[in-house]
Structures are given as structure tokens and as C-alpha cells.
Amino acid sequence: SQQGEEDPQALSIQEGENATMNCSYKTSINNLQWYRQNSGRGLVHLILIRSNEREKHSGRLRVTLDTSKKSSSLLITASRAADTASYFCATDAGDDKIIFGKGTRLHILP
Amino acid sequence: GAVVSQHPSWVICKSGTSVKIECRSLDFQATTMFWYRQFPKQSLMLMATSNEGSKATYEQGVEKDKFLINHASLTLSTLTVTSAHPEDSSFYICSAQVINYGYTFGSGTRLTVV
């Protein structure tokens, strides 16, 4: 089963620009997480935001959460070639499992 | 800390054979592990939740007799794909819940059935 949707499905931007990805979900959650996956590899945990938090920062990453709209966004500032990857949001509804969205494939152009 | 080691990283097997994938928590005890499957350019689909010492909980549409999960200890969960067929070719990833940390993932296993 899948909880939600990310948009866009694919995004290409120039190096140095900011990249914004959105995630919507369907049910109430305890927290929402963002992950990065390089092609054919495992997942790297980027950031976790709890349901009572609205914004969180980690380096060049900024995550927002709007529980009233059941949506979250991930902003990567000053993008680099190494940021090229797929990005997934995942929700924890408190039932001891996390469900992934469909992901956004981000491509940073040199 | 909170590392999950997954093996093998890739495997090619003949149709009809069985393949076992292992996930070990290296520096913590994982009472619960999760198994996901990912087809090319798609998201991770949760297959089952593995609980130490008890039966796994399978998601709807996942055949429990085909995907055997064993979680006999607090540091090891295994997924066995029985009588594998080409349509089982996929990327399989395990995950463990870590108290006060979140979730940590194995590096994945690429299964190709020929």
C-alpha cells in the first residue's frame, strides 16, 4: 500500500538552483520522513519532522509540514550534482510501519 | 550507529529455485524489521512486518507462502523467496525501527531470476 503522492514525479534544474519537492498523504501521522535514494542503492535518511512541528532545517535541507493540508515539502538549496537522486517521503502513522510515497526523481544539470 | 547489514547485495538465480536474503542489525536490537520491494523507477512497497519470535504480518496481496520471513533473533531477519520466477526480479530492502532514531535501512538486494 502507498500513503501518498509526491510531485513533481521528475524534476530537472540547473546546478545552484533550489529544488522543491512536495508530498501529500492521506491519514493522520505521527511523523513524516524524507529519504534519498541514489540509483540502485539503499535509502539514506535525510530528515524527520514530527506532527507537532511545522518546519525543520538540516544543512541545505528545509522541510515543512502542514498537517491541516496533509502535505509536506522538501527544499534543497544551492543544488549540487551530487544531489541527483530519487527523493521519497514516508509517513509513520503510529502503527509501527512507514509507508512511502511514489518519489521524485531529481536531476541536477551541470 | 543503528546500522543494518543486508546480504547479498545482488543475486542471480534460476527460475524455480529459492533465494534467502539476510538483514542483520549490527549495533542494536531490532524487535521489528520491515521488508520492502521496489521495481525499477517505482517506490518502495511494504511487503511485510517481521517481529522477533512471532509470525510476520504480510501486507495485502503479498503471498506469505512465497515470501517466507523468519525473525528468530533480535539481530537477524531473513526473507526467502521460494520457487522464484522472473516476475519476482526486483530490489528488496529491509528496514528496522530504532528507538529514538527512526528507521534505518539495509543497502538492498537486487534479485534477478533467469
Coordinates of C-alpha atoms in Angstrom, one line a residue:
Chain A
S1 CA 0.0 0.0 0.0
Q2 CA 1.1 3.6 -0.5
Q3 CA 0.3 6.5 1.6
G4 CA 0.6 9.4 -0.7
E5 CA 2.0 11.2 -3.7
E6 CA 5.0 13.3 -4.4
D7 CA 5.1 15.9 -7.0
P8 CA 6.7 16.5 -9.3
Q9 CA 7.4 13.0 -10.4
A10 CA 10.6 14.2 -12.0
L11 CA 12.5 17.5 -11.8
S12 CA 15.5 18.8 -13.7
I13 CA 17.2 22.0 -12.6
Q14 CA 20.5 23.7 -13.1
E15 CA 23.2 23.3 -10.5
G16 CA 23.0 26.1 -7.9
E17 CA 19.2 26.5 -8.2
N18 CA 16.8 25.4 -5.4
A19 CA 14.8 22.3 -5.8
T20 CA 11.4 21.9 -4.1
M21 CA 9.5 18.6 -3.9
N22 CA 6.1 18.2 -2.4
C23 CA 4.4 15.2 -0.7
S24 CA 0.8 14.7 0.2
Y25 CA -0.6 11.9 2.4
K26 CA -3.9 10.6 3.3
T27 CA -4.1 9.6 7.0
S28 CA -3.1 11.2 10.3
I29 CA 0.6 10.7 11.1
N30 CA 3.0 10.7 14.0
N31 CA 5.8 11.9 11.8
L32 CA 7.0 12.3 8.2
Q33 CA 10.4 11.4 6.9
W34 CA 12.3 12.2 3.8
Y35 CA 14.8 9.8 2.2
R36 CA 17.2 10.0 -0.7
Q37 CA 18.0 7.0 -2.9
N38 CA 20.7 7.0 -5.4
S39 CA 20.1 4.8 -8.4
G40 CA 20.1 1.1 -7.4
R41 CA 21.1 1.8 -3.9
G42 CA 19.7 1.7 -0.4
L43 CA 17.9 4.6 1.3
V44 CA 19.6 7.5 3.1
H45 CA 17.5 9.1 5.9
L46 CA 17.5 12.9 5.4
I47 CA 15.2 14.3 8.0
L48 CA 12.3 13.5 10.2
I49 CA 9.6 16.0 11.2
R50 CA 7.1 15.3 13.9
S51 CA 3.4 16.0 13.6
N52 CA 3.6 18.9 16.1
E53 CA 6.5 20.6 14.1
R54 CA 5.9 22.9 11.2
E55 CA 9.4 23.4 9.9
K56 CA 12.8 21.8 10.2
H57 CA 16.3 22.5 8.8
S58 CA 19.3 20.4 8.2
G59 CA 22.2 21.9 6.3
R60 CA 20.8 22.8 2.8
L61 CA 17.6 21.0 3.5
R62 CA 14.4 22.6 4.7
V63 CA 11.3 20.6 5.4
T64 CA 7.8 21.9 6.1
L65 CA 4.8 20.1 7.4
D66 CA 1.2 21.2 7.1
T67 CA -1.0 18.7 8.9
S68 CA -4.2 20.5 8.1
K69 CA -3.4 20.0 4.4
K70 CA -1.7 16.7 4.9
S71 CA 1.3 17.8 3.0
S72 CA 5.0 18.3 3.3
S73 CA 7.7 19.9 1.2
L74 CA 11.4 19.4 0.9
L75 CA 13.6 22.2 -0.3
I76 CA 17.2 21.7 -1.3
T77 CA 19.0 25.0 -1.6
A78 CA 22.0 25.6 -3.8
S79 CA 21.7 22.3 -5.5
R80 CA 24.8 20.2 -6.5
A81 CA 25.4 17.5 -9.0
A82 CA 25.6 15.0 -6.1
D83 CA 22.0 15.8 -5.2
T84 CA 20.9 13.9 -8.3
A85 CA 18.8 11.1 -6.8
S86 CA 15.2 10.0 -6.1
Y87 CA 13.6 11.5 -3.0
F88 CA 10.8 9.8 -1.1
C89 CA 8.6 11.0 1.7
A90 CA 7.5 8.3 4.1
T91 CA 4.8 8.6 6.8
D92 CA 4.6 6.9 10.2
A93 CA 1.0 6.7 11.3
G94 CA 1.9 5.2 14.7
D95 CA 1.1 1.6 13.6
D96 CA 4.8 0.7 13.7
K97 CA 5.4 0.8 9.9
I98 CA 6.3 3.5 7.5
I99 CA 4.7 3.9 4.1
F100 CA 6.5 5.5 1.2
G101 CA 5.2 8.0 -1.4
K102 CA 5.9 7.5 -5.1
G103 CA 9.0 9.6 -5.1
T104 CA 10.5 12.5 -7.1
R105 CA 13.4 11.9 -9.5
L106 CA 15.7 14.9 -9.2
H107 CA 18.3 15.6 -11.8
I108 CA 20.8 18.4 -11.4
L109 CA 22.2 19.7 -14.6
P110 CA 25.8 20.9 -14.8
Chain B
G1 CA 25.2 3.7 15.0
A2 CA 22.0 1.9 14.0
V3 CA 23.3 0.0 11.0
V4 CA 21.5 -2.7 9.2
S5 CA 23.7 -5.0 7.1
Q6 CA 21.9 -6.7 4.2
H7 CA 23.2 -9.6 2.2
P8 CA 23.7 -10.4 -0.6
S9 CA 23.7 -7.1 -2.4
W10 CA 22.8 -8.9 -5.6
V11 CA 21.9 -12.4 -6.6
I12 CA 21.1 -14.2 -9.9
C13 CA 19.2 -17.4 -9.6
K14 CA 17.4 -19.9 -11.9
S15 CA 13.7 -19.9 -12.1
G16 CA 12.2 -22.4 -9.6
T17 CA 15.0 -22.0 -7.0
S18 CA 14.8 -20.3 -3.7
V19 CA 16.8 -17.3 -2.5
K20 CA 17.5 -16.2 1.0
I21 CA 18.2 -12.6 1.9
E22 CA 19.5 -11.7 5.3
C23 CA 19.3 -8.5 7.3
R24 CA 21.3 -8.1 10.5
S25 CA 21.2 -5.2 12.9
L26 CA 24.8 -4.6 13.8
D27 CA 24.8 -2.4 16.9
F28 CA 21.3 -2.5 18.2
Q29 CA 18.5 -5.0 18.7
A30 CA 15.7 -4.9 16.2
T31 CA 12.4 -6.3 17.6
T32 CA 10.7 -5.3 14.4
M33 CA 12.0 -5.3 10.8
F34 CA 10.3 -4.4 7.6
W35 CA 10.7 -5.8 4.1
Y36 CA 10.1 -3.7 1.0
R37 CA 10.2 -4.5 -2.7
Q38 CA 11.0 -1.9 -5.3
F39 CA 10.5 -2.3 -9.0
P40 CA 12.6 -0.1 -11.4
K41 CA 11.7 3.6 -11.2
Q42 CA 9.0 2.9 -8.6
S43 CA 8.6 3.5 -4.9
L44 CA 9.1 1.1 -2.1
M45 CA 6.2 -1.2 -1.4
L46 CA 5.9 -2.6 2.1
M47 CA 5.7 -6.4 1.8
A48 CA 5.6 -7.5 5.5
T49 CA 6.5 -6.6 9.0
S50 CA 8.7 -9.1 10.8
N51 CA 8.5 -9.4 14.6
E52 CA 11.1 -11.3 16.6
G53 CA 9.8 -14.5 17.8
S54 CA 6.5 -14.4 16.2
K55 CA 4.9 -14.7 12.7
A56 CA 5.3 -11.9 10.2
T57 CA 2.5 -9.7 9.2
Y58 CA 2.0 -9.5 5.5
E59 CA 0.5 -6.7 3.5
Q60 CA -2.5 -7.3 1.3
G61 CA -1.6 -9.0 -1.9
V62 CA 1.7 -10.4 -0.7
E63 CA 1.9 -14.2 -0.7
K64 CA 3.1 -15.4 2.6
D65 CA 4.0 -18.9 1.3
K66 CA 6.1 -17.4 -1.4
F67 CA 7.9 -14.8 0.7
L68 CA 8.9 -16.6 3.9
I69 CA 10.1 -14.3 6.7
N70 CA 11.9 -15.5 9.7
H71 CA 12.9 -13.3 12.6
A72 CA 14.4 -15.8 15.0
S73 CA 16.7 -13.4 16.9
L74 CA 16.8 -9.7 17.8
T75 CA 19.5 -9.1 15.3
L76 CA 18.5 -11.2 12.3
S77 CA 15.6 -11.3 9.9
T78 CA 15.6 -13.3 6.7
L79 CA 13.4 -13.2 3.6
T80 CA 13.3 -16.3 1.5
V81 CA 11.8 -16.0 -2.0
T82 CA 10.6 -19.5 -2.7
S83 CA 10.3 -21.0 -6.2
A84 CA 11.4 -17.7 -7.7
H85 CA 10.2 -16.7 -11.1
P86 CA 11.3 -13.8 -13.4
E87 CA 8.4 -11.6 -12.2
D88 CA 10.0 -11.8 -8.7
S89 CA 13.0 -10.0 -10.0
S90 CA 13.2 -6.8 -8.0
F91 CA 15.1 -4.8 -5.5
Y92 CA 14.4 -5.9 -1.9
I93 CA 15.2 -3.7 1.0
C94 CA 14.9 -4.3 4.8
S95 CA 14.4 -1.8 7.5
A96 CA 14.5 -1.7 11.2
Q97 CA 12.9 0.6 13.7
V98 CA 15.4 2.2 16.1
I99 CA 14.1 3.7 19.3
N100 CA 14.6 7.5 19.4
Y101 CA 16.1 7.4 16.0
G102 CA 13.6 6.4 13.4
Y103 CA 14.2 3.8 10.8
T104 CA 17.4 2.6 9.3
F105 CA 17.6 0.7 6.0
G106 CA 19.8 -2.0 4.6
S107 CA 21.6 -1.4 1.3
G108 CA 19.2 -3.6 -0.6
T109 CA 19.4 -6.8 -2.6
R110 CA 19.0 -6.9 -6.4
L111 CA 17.4 -10.2 -7.3
T112 CA 17.4 -11.3 -10.9
V113 CA 15.6 -14.6 -11.8
V114 CA 16.5 -16.1 -15.1

